PDB file of C-alpha atoms and ligand atoms in Angstrom:
ATOM      1  CA  MET A  21      -0.200   0.152  -0.566  1.00  0.00           C
ATOM      2  CA  ILE A  22       1.552   3.521  -0.098  1.00  0.00           C
ATOM      3  CA  ASP A  23       0.432   6.314   2.367  1.00  0.00           C
ATOM      4  CA  MET A  24       0.045   9.754   0.504  1.00  0.00           C
ATOM      5  CA  HIS A  25      -0.693  11.509   3.251  1.00  0.00           C
ATOM      6  CA  ILE A  26       1.871  11.389   6.754  1.00  0.00           C
ATOM      7  CA  HIS A  27       4.039  13.294   8.413  1.00  0.00           C
ATOM      8  CA  ILE A  28       6.829  11.433   9.427  1.00  0.00           C
ATOM      9  CA  LEU A  29       9.914  14.121   7.972  1.00  0.00           C
ATOM     10  CA  PRO A  30      12.241  14.433  11.045  1.00  0.00           C
ATOM     11  CA  GLY A  31      12.058  17.893  12.673  1.00  0.00           C
ATOM     12  CA  VAL A  32      10.384  19.792   9.759  1.00  0.00           C
ATOM     13  CA  ASP A  33       6.970  20.750  11.625  1.00  0.00           C
ATOM     14  CA  ASP A  34       4.253  19.167  14.112  1.00  0.00           C
ATOM     15  CA  GLY A  35       4.973  15.390  13.529  1.00  0.00           C
ATOM     16  CA  ALA A  36       7.693  12.846  13.756  1.00  0.00           C
ATOM     17  CA  LYS A  37      10.469  15.044  16.319  1.00  0.00           C
ATOM     18  CA  ASN A  38      13.915  13.353  15.519  1.00  0.00           C
ATOM     19  CA  LEU A  39      15.718  10.450  12.691  1.00  0.00           C
ATOM     20  CA  GLU A  40      14.271   7.952  15.496  1.00  0.00           C
ATOM     21  CA  GLU A  41      10.983   8.461  16.024  1.00  0.00           C
ATOM     22  CA  SER A  42      11.398   9.008  11.989  1.00  0.00           C
ATOM     23  CA  VAL A  43      12.435   5.421  11.514  1.00  0.00           C
ATOM     24  CA  ALA A  44       9.763   3.798  14.450  1.00  0.00           C
ATOM     25  CA  MET A  45       6.838   5.452  12.455  1.00  0.00           C
ATOM     26  CA  ALA A  46       8.159   3.901   9.182  1.00  0.00           C
ATOM     27  CA  ARG A  47       8.746   0.325  10.721  1.00  0.00           C
ATOM     28  CA  ILE A  48       5.436   0.582  12.111  1.00  0.00           C
ATOM     29  CA  ALA A  49       3.623   1.871   8.795  1.00  0.00           C
ATOM     30  CA  TYR A  50       5.886  -0.869   7.435  1.00  0.00           C
ATOM     31  CA  ALA A  51       4.367  -3.715   9.463  1.00  0.00           C
ATOM     32  CA  ASP A  52       0.620  -2.041   8.601  1.00  0.00           C
ATOM     33  CA  GLY A  53       1.848  -2.978   5.003  1.00  0.00           C
ATOM     34  CA  ILE A  54       2.407   0.098   3.407  1.00  0.00           C
ATOM     35  CA  ARG A  55       5.718  -0.104   1.014  1.00  0.00           C
ATOM     36  CA  ASP A  56       5.501   3.272  -0.467  1.00  0.00           C
ATOM     37  CA  ILE A  57       4.922   6.547   1.909  1.00  0.00           C
ATOM     38  CA  VAL A  58       4.376  10.125  -0.073  1.00  0.00           C
ATOM     39  CA  VAL A  59       6.225  11.831   2.229  1.00  0.00           C
ATOM     40  CA  THR A  60       3.798  15.365   3.398  1.00  0.00           C
ATOM     41  CA  PRO A  61       5.206  17.875   6.113  1.00  0.00           C
ATOM     42  CA  HIS A  62       2.513  21.373   6.295  1.00  0.00           C
ATOM     43  CA  PHE A  63       3.669  23.754   4.116  1.00  0.00           C
ATOM     44  CA  ASN A  64       1.666  26.640   6.150  1.00  0.00           C
ATOM     45  CA  GLY A  65       1.972  30.054   8.126  1.00  0.00           C
ATOM     46  CA  THR A  66       3.451  28.341  10.575  1.00  0.00           C
ATOM     47  CA  PHE A  67       5.982  25.859   9.233  1.00  0.00           C
ATOM     48  CA  LEU A  68       7.211  26.300   5.578  1.00  0.00           C
ATOM     49  CA  THR A  69       8.370  22.926   4.701  1.00  0.00           C
ATOM     50  CA  THR A  70      10.190  24.618   1.287  1.00  0.00           C
ATOM     51  CA  ALA A  71      10.034  21.853  -1.423  1.00  0.00           C
ATOM     52  CA  ASP A  72      14.545  22.172  -0.889  1.00  0.00           C
ATOM     53  CA  ILE A  73      14.361  20.968   2.766  1.00  0.00           C
ATOM     54  CA  VAL A  74      11.878  17.769   1.842  1.00  0.00           C
ATOM     55  CA  HIS A  75      14.109  16.180  -0.486  1.00  0.00           C
ATOM     56  CA  ARG A  76      16.527  17.502   1.844  1.00  0.00           C
ATOM     57  CA  LYS A  77      15.092  15.114   4.752  1.00  0.00           C
ATOM     58  CA  VAL A  78      13.490  12.482   2.171  1.00  0.00           C
ATOM     59  CA  GLU A  79      17.759  12.014   1.187  1.00  0.00           C
ATOM     60  CA  GLU A  80      18.467  11.469   4.915  1.00  0.00           C
ATOM     61  CA  LEU A  81      16.060   9.805   6.187  1.00  0.00           C
ATOM     62  CA  GLN A  82      15.806   7.292   3.512  1.00  0.00           C
ATOM     63  CA  THR A  83      19.902   6.110   3.230  1.00  0.00           C
ATOM     64  CA  GLU A  84      18.660   5.905   8.092  1.00  0.00           C
ATOM     65  CA  LEU A  85      15.646   3.567   6.619  1.00  0.00           C
ATOM     66  CA  ASP A  86      17.874   1.462   3.797  1.00  0.00           C
ATOM     67  CA  ARG A  87      20.405   1.309   6.953  1.00  0.00           C
ATOM     68  CA  GLN A  88      18.165  -0.345   9.088  1.00  0.00           C
ATOM     69  CA  GLY A  89      16.790  -2.128   6.656  1.00  0.00           C
ATOM     70  CA  VAL A  90      13.326  -1.191   6.604  1.00  0.00           C
ATOM     71  CA  GLY A  91      11.287  -1.152   3.935  1.00  0.00           C
ATOM     72  CA  ILE A  92       9.876   1.485   2.628  1.00  0.00           C
ATOM     73  CA  ARG A  93      10.425   3.873  -0.714  1.00  0.00           C
ATOM     74  CA  LEU A  94      10.076   7.574   0.678  1.00  0.00           C
ATOM     75  CA  HIS A  95       9.109  10.085  -2.118  1.00  0.00           C
ATOM     76  CA  PRO A  96       8.378  13.598  -1.517  1.00  0.00           C
ATOM     77  CA  GLY A  97       5.533  16.265  -1.559  1.00  0.00           C
ATOM     78  CA  ASN A  98       3.383  18.621   1.187  1.00  0.00           C
ATOM     79  CA  GLU A  99       0.694  19.363   2.247  1.00  0.00           C
ATOM     80  CA  VAL A 100       0.065  22.854   1.350  1.00  0.00           C
ATOM     81  CA  ARG A 101      -2.556  24.885   3.197  1.00  0.00           C
ATOM     82  CA  LEU A 102      -4.559  27.203   1.350  1.00  0.00           C
ATOM     83  CA  GLU A 103      -3.952  29.864   3.972  1.00  0.00           C
ATOM     84  CA  ASN A 104      -5.354  32.771   1.495  1.00  0.00           C
ATOM     85  CA  ARG A 105      -5.027  33.308  -2.226  1.00  0.00           C
ATOM     86  CA  ALA A 106      -1.747  35.477  -1.362  1.00  0.00           C
ATOM     87  CA  PHE A 107       0.118  33.284   0.006  1.00  0.00           C
ATOM     88  CA  PHE A 108      -0.685  30.456  -2.653  1.00  0.00           C
ATOM     89  CA  ASP A 109       0.321  32.848  -5.754  1.00  0.00           C
ATOM     90  CA  GLU A 110       3.233  33.720  -4.219  1.00  0.00           C
ATOM     91  CA  HIS A 111       5.196  30.449  -3.182  1.00  0.00           C
ATOM     92  CA  TRP A 112       3.074  28.747  -5.987  1.00  0.00           C
ATOM     93  CA  ARG A 113       5.351  31.481  -8.042  1.00  0.00           C
ATOM     94  CA  LYS A 114       8.061  30.429  -6.584  1.00  0.00           C
ATOM     95  CA  ARG A 115       8.192  26.874  -6.834  1.00  0.00           C
ATOM     96  CA  SER A 116       7.862  27.045  -3.339  1.00  0.00           C
ATOM     97  CA  PHE A 117       5.973  24.094  -2.443  1.00  0.00           C
ATOM     98  CA  ALA A 118       6.356  20.311  -2.981  1.00  0.00           C
ATOM     99  CA  TYR A 119       3.783  17.914  -5.453  1.00  0.00           C
ATOM    100  CA  LEU A 120       3.818  14.575  -4.471  1.00  0.00           C
ATOM    101  CA  GLY A 121       6.083  12.055  -6.645  1.00  0.00           C
ATOM    102  CA  THR A 122       8.516  12.221  -8.240  1.00  0.00           C
ATOM    103  CA  PRO A 123       5.705  12.955 -11.413  1.00  0.00           C
ATOM    104  CA  GLY A 124       4.969  15.857  -9.689  1.00  0.00           C
ATOM    105  CA  ALA A 125       1.092  16.136 -11.370  1.00  0.00           C
ATOM    106  CA  TYR A 126      -0.638  15.538  -7.710  1.00  0.00           C
ATOM    107  CA  LEU A 127      -0.427  18.863  -5.437  1.00  0.00           C
ATOM    108  CA  LEU A 128      -2.232  18.145  -1.267  1.00  0.00           C
ATOM    109  CA  PHE A 129      -4.006  20.502   0.138  1.00  0.00           C
ATOM    110  CA  GLU A 130      -5.257  21.926   2.401  1.00  0.00           C
ATOM    111  CA  GLU A 131      -8.503  23.896   3.462  1.00  0.00           C
ATOM    112  CA  ARG A 132      -7.999  26.149   6.662  1.00  0.00           C
ATOM    113  CA  TRP A 133      -9.680  25.011   9.907  1.00  0.00           C
ATOM    114  CA  THR A 134     -11.361  28.019  10.756  1.00  0.00           C
ATOM    115  CA  ASP A 135     -13.085  29.091   7.172  1.00  0.00           C
ATOM    116  CA  TYR A 136     -13.966  27.667   3.407  1.00  0.00           C
ATOM    117  CA  ASP A 137     -12.035  29.841   1.137  1.00  0.00           C
ATOM    118  CA  ALA A 138     -14.413  31.098  -1.029  1.00  0.00           C
ATOM    119  CA  ASP A 139     -10.789  31.649  -3.125  1.00  0.00           C
ATOM    120  CA  THR A 140     -10.594  27.753  -3.783  1.00  0.00           C
ATOM    121  CA  PRO A 141     -12.585  27.003  -7.088  1.00  0.00           C
ATOM    122  CA  GLU A 142     -10.487  29.158  -8.785  1.00  0.00           C
ATOM    123  CA  ILE A 143      -6.656  27.956  -6.938  1.00  0.00           C
ATOM    124  CA  VAL A 144      -8.039  24.668  -8.676  1.00  0.00           C
ATOM    125  CA  GLN A 145      -8.842  25.800 -12.273  1.00  0.00           C
ATOM    126  CA  ARG A 146      -5.696  27.107 -12.184  1.00  0.00           C
ATOM    127  CA  LEU A 147      -3.798  23.987 -11.213  1.00  0.00           C
ATOM    128  CA  ARG A 148      -6.061  21.770 -13.355  1.00  0.00           C
ATOM    129  CA  ASP A 149      -4.854  24.399 -16.345  1.00  0.00           C
ATOM    130  CA  ALA A 150      -1.426  23.477 -14.839  1.00  0.00           C
ATOM    131  CA  ASP A 151      -2.218  19.929 -15.681  1.00  0.00           C
ATOM    132  CA  ILE A 152      -2.246  18.992 -11.763  1.00  0.00           C
ATOM    133  CA  THR A 153      -4.372  17.034 -10.083  1.00  0.00           C
ATOM    134  CA  PRO A 154      -5.105  18.513  -7.022  1.00  0.00           C
ATOM    135  CA  VAL A 155      -6.203  15.974  -3.627  1.00  0.00           C
ATOM    136  CA  LEU A 156      -8.303  17.504  -0.522  1.00  0.00           C
ATOM    137  CA  ALA A 157      -6.424  16.582   2.259  1.00  0.00           C
ATOM    138  CA  HIS A 158     -10.035  15.359   4.432  1.00  0.00           C
ATOM    139  CA  PRO A 159     -12.697  16.797   3.891  1.00  0.00           C
ATOM    140  CA  GLU A 160     -14.295  15.285   6.542  1.00  0.00           C
ATOM    141  CA  ARG A 161     -12.663  16.547   8.931  1.00  0.00           C
ATOM    142  CA  HIS A 162     -13.554  20.296   8.451  1.00  0.00           C
ATOM    143  CA  PHE A 163     -17.057  21.485   9.438  1.00  0.00           C
ATOM    144  CA  PHE A 164     -17.865  23.488   6.855  1.00  0.00           C
ATOM    145  CA  PHE A 165     -17.808  20.255   4.998  1.00  0.00           C
ATOM    146  CA  ARG A 166     -20.346  18.803   6.567  1.00  0.00           C
ATOM    147  CA  GLU A 167     -22.058  21.416   7.046  1.00  0.00           C
ATOM    148  CA  ASN A 168     -23.128  21.839   3.913  1.00  0.00           C
ATOM    149  CA  PRO A 169     -21.430  19.170   1.571  1.00  0.00           C
ATOM    150  CA  GLU A 170     -22.215  22.457  -2.115  1.00  0.00           C
ATOM    151  CA  PRO A 171     -17.916  23.974  -2.183  1.00  0.00           C
ATOM    152  CA  LEU A 172     -17.074  20.292  -1.954  1.00  0.00           C
ATOM    153  CA  MET A 173     -19.479  18.938  -4.400  1.00  0.00           C
ATOM    154  CA  ARG A 174     -18.190  22.198  -6.849  1.00  0.00           C
ATOM    155  CA  LEU A 175     -14.769  21.375  -6.340  1.00  0.00           C
ATOM    156  CA  LEU A 176     -14.570  17.513  -7.321  1.00  0.00           C
ATOM    157  CA  GLU A 177     -17.075  18.903 -10.149  1.00  0.00           C
ATOM    158  CA  LEU A 178     -13.268  20.422 -11.678  1.00  0.00           C
ATOM    159  CA  GLY A 179     -11.678  17.720 -10.901  1.00  0.00           C
ATOM    160  CA  VAL A 180     -10.055  17.694  -7.139  1.00  0.00           C
ATOM    161  CA  TRP A 181      -9.577  14.473  -5.261  1.00  0.00           C
ATOM    162  CA  THR A 182     -10.385  13.703  -2.011  1.00  0.00           C
ATOM    163  CA  GLN A 183      -8.478  12.293   0.902  1.00  0.00           C
ATOM    164  CA  VAL A 184      -9.869  10.713   3.390  1.00  0.00           C
ATOM    165  CA  SER A 185      -7.830   9.909   6.642  1.00  0.00           C
ATOM    166  CA  ALA A 186      -7.852   5.843   8.420  1.00  0.00           C
ATOM    167  CA  ASP A 187      -8.970   7.538  11.882  1.00  0.00           C
ATOM    168  CA  SER A 188     -11.414   9.380  10.468  1.00  0.00           C
ATOM    169  CA  LEU A 189     -12.928   5.933   9.510  1.00  0.00           C
ATOM    170  CA  VAL A 190     -12.073   4.758  12.589  1.00  0.00           C
ATOM    171  CA  GLY A 191     -13.458   6.574  14.370  1.00  0.00           C
ATOM    172  CA  ASN A 192     -10.541   9.022  16.223  1.00  0.00           C
ATOM    173  CA  SER A 193     -11.503  12.023  15.028  1.00  0.00           C
ATOM    174  CA  GLY A 194     -14.577  11.806  16.510  1.00  0.00           C
ATOM    175  CA  PRO A 195     -18.369  10.877  15.246  1.00  0.00           C
ATOM    176  CA  GLU A 196     -18.945  13.319  12.672  1.00  0.00           C
ATOM    177  CA  ALA A 197     -15.484  12.607  10.902  1.00  0.00           C
ATOM    178  CA  GLN A 198     -16.323   9.317  10.888  1.00  0.00           C
ATOM    179  CA  GLN A 199     -19.826   9.711   9.860  1.00  0.00           C
ATOM    180  CA  PHE A 200     -19.050  12.322   7.477  1.00  0.00           C
ATOM    181  CA  GLY A 201     -16.146   9.954   5.537  1.00  0.00           C
ATOM    182  CA  ARG A 202     -18.110   6.940   5.657  1.00  0.00           C
ATOM    183  CA  TRP A 203     -21.366   8.829   3.757  1.00  0.00           C
ATOM    184  CA  LEU A 204     -18.863  10.318   0.809  1.00  0.00           C
ATOM    185  CA  ILE A 205     -17.941   6.792   0.207  1.00  0.00           C
ATOM    186  CA  GLU A 206     -21.018   5.175   0.219  1.00  0.00           C
ATOM    187  CA  ALA A 207     -21.647   7.987  -1.991  1.00  0.00           C
ATOM    188  CA  GLY A 208     -18.428   7.006  -4.242  1.00  0.00           C
ATOM    189  CA  LEU A 209     -16.748   9.887  -3.576  1.00  0.00           C
ATOM    190  CA  VAL A 210     -13.129   9.452  -2.113  1.00  0.00           C
ATOM    191  CA  HIS A 211     -10.395   9.078  -4.479  1.00  0.00           C
ATOM    192  CA  THR A 212      -7.280   8.609  -1.854  1.00  0.00           C
ATOM    193  CA  LEU A 213      -6.914   6.965   1.342  1.00  0.00           C
ATOM    194  CA  ALA A 214      -4.355   8.359   3.955  1.00  0.00           C
ATOM    195  CA  THR A 215      -2.843   8.570   7.458  1.00  0.00           C
ATOM    196  CA  ASP A 216      -1.915  11.607   7.903  1.00  0.00           C
ATOM    197  CA  ALA A 217       0.501  10.161  10.279  1.00  0.00           C
ATOM    198  CA  HIS A 218       2.002  12.177  13.268  1.00  0.00           C
ATOM    199  CA  ASN A 219       4.012  10.496  15.113  1.00  0.00           C
ATOM    200  CA  LEU A 220       3.711   6.789  17.542  1.00  0.00           C
ATOM    201  CA  ILE A 221       0.072   7.739  19.154  1.00  0.00           C
ATOM    202  CA  ARG A 222      -1.409   9.233  15.578  1.00  0.00           C
ATOM    203  CA  LYS A 223       0.317   6.150  14.173  1.00  0.00           C
ATOM    204  CA  PRO A 224       0.577   4.947  10.505  1.00  0.00           C
ATOM    205  CA  ASN A 225      -3.145   2.700  10.236  1.00  0.00           C
ATOM    206  CA  LEU A 226      -4.217   2.797   6.480  1.00  0.00           C
ATOM    207  CA  SER A 227      -4.852  -1.604   6.526  1.00  0.00           C
ATOM    208  CA  ALA A 228      -7.911  -0.339   9.172  1.00  0.00           C
ATOM    209  CA  GLY A 229      -9.063   2.265   7.220  1.00  0.00           C
ATOM    210  CA  MET A 230      -8.300   0.661   3.770  1.00  0.00           C
ATOM    211  CA  ALA A 231     -11.274  -2.436   5.358  1.00  0.00           C
ATOM    212  CA  VAL A 232     -13.757   0.301   6.814  1.00  0.00           C
ATOM    213  CA  PHE A 233     -13.312   1.134   3.258  1.00  0.00           C
ATOM    214  CA  GLU A 234     -13.538  -2.142   1.693  1.00  0.00           C
ATOM    215  CA  ALA A 235     -16.903  -2.880   3.590  1.00  0.00           C
ATOM    216  CA  LEU A 236     -18.557   0.134   2.672  1.00  0.00           C
ATOM    217  CA  ALA A 237     -17.424   0.333  -1.357  1.00  0.00           C
ATOM    218  CA  GLY A 238     -16.319  -3.534  -1.563  1.00  0.00           C
ATOM    219  CA  PRO A 239     -13.489  -5.241  -2.860  1.00  0.00           C
ATOM    220  CA  ALA A 240     -13.445  -3.932  -6.265  1.00  0.00           C
ATOM    221  CA  GLU A 241     -13.516  -0.310  -5.491  1.00  0.00           C
ATOM    222  CA  ARG A 242     -10.427  -0.657  -2.958  1.00  0.00           C
ATOM    223  CA  ALA A 243      -8.343  -2.472  -5.573  1.00  0.00           C
ATOM    224  CA  LYS A 244      -9.505   0.856  -8.241  1.00  0.00           C
ATOM    225  CA  LEU A 245      -8.614   2.769  -4.740  1.00  0.00           C
ATOM    226  CA  GLU A 246      -5.535   1.422  -4.318  1.00  0.00           C
ATOM    227  CA  ALA A 247      -4.670   1.349  -8.807  1.00  0.00           C
ATOM    228  CA  ARG A 248      -5.248   5.127  -8.453  1.00  0.00           C
ATOM    229  CA  MET A 249      -3.018   5.712  -5.658  1.00  0.00           C
ATOM    230  CA  SER A 250      -0.361   3.688  -7.012  1.00  0.00           C
ATOM    231  CA  GLY A 251      -0.333   6.519  -9.798  1.00  0.00           C
ATOM    232  CA  ILE A 252       1.019   9.476  -7.908  1.00  0.00           C
ATOM    233  CA  VAL A 253       4.023   8.110  -7.813  1.00  0.00           C
TER     234      VAL A 253
HETATM  235 FE1  FE2 B 303      -1.629  16.218   7.688  1.00  0.00          FE
END
């Protein structure tokens, strides 16, 4: 399996604190059945983990995983927050953030936690025009999408993919996120699953999320989901 949203790089954001914790997370991921990891440190107003840092840290962690015989292949990425339009515009122009995987055809982005950014459709359209597929991180965790799914439906029409978190599906992010995540699966609106793991407590648990997905959508849909995710790296 591929985990395409995880804060496993050491000492760059609110994820793994050091190399030791990163390796421990990778071991848990491996035991969970994950073989490829797209690292997605925060790229936002608080943690500006730029692409050059991502690439350097990927190399550092990969070297250590190889040395310790942990069979995980790392790929670059970022979780870019739409802090506001000016923030996105500036860093898009400066090529500050990393796209998912080496082909770079996907961008993982998240909304602010406070409110929906009304400029999102325009930003999404610009990405689509550049042949990039925007992947929306954990919509089920945002109260404004739960209260009014209309903007989310609009983004889906524009070609946005969704990433639902395994933690949400197993109930670790509260009953509302769990319910909405399950509803999105049943409605056929989930393109990818990921862990969004940050440490050894909020840990990689993709297989549990996949099991929920399969129970709700069936094995054929799960196979399609995994095939779609394979295309990212
Ligand atoms: Fe995240």
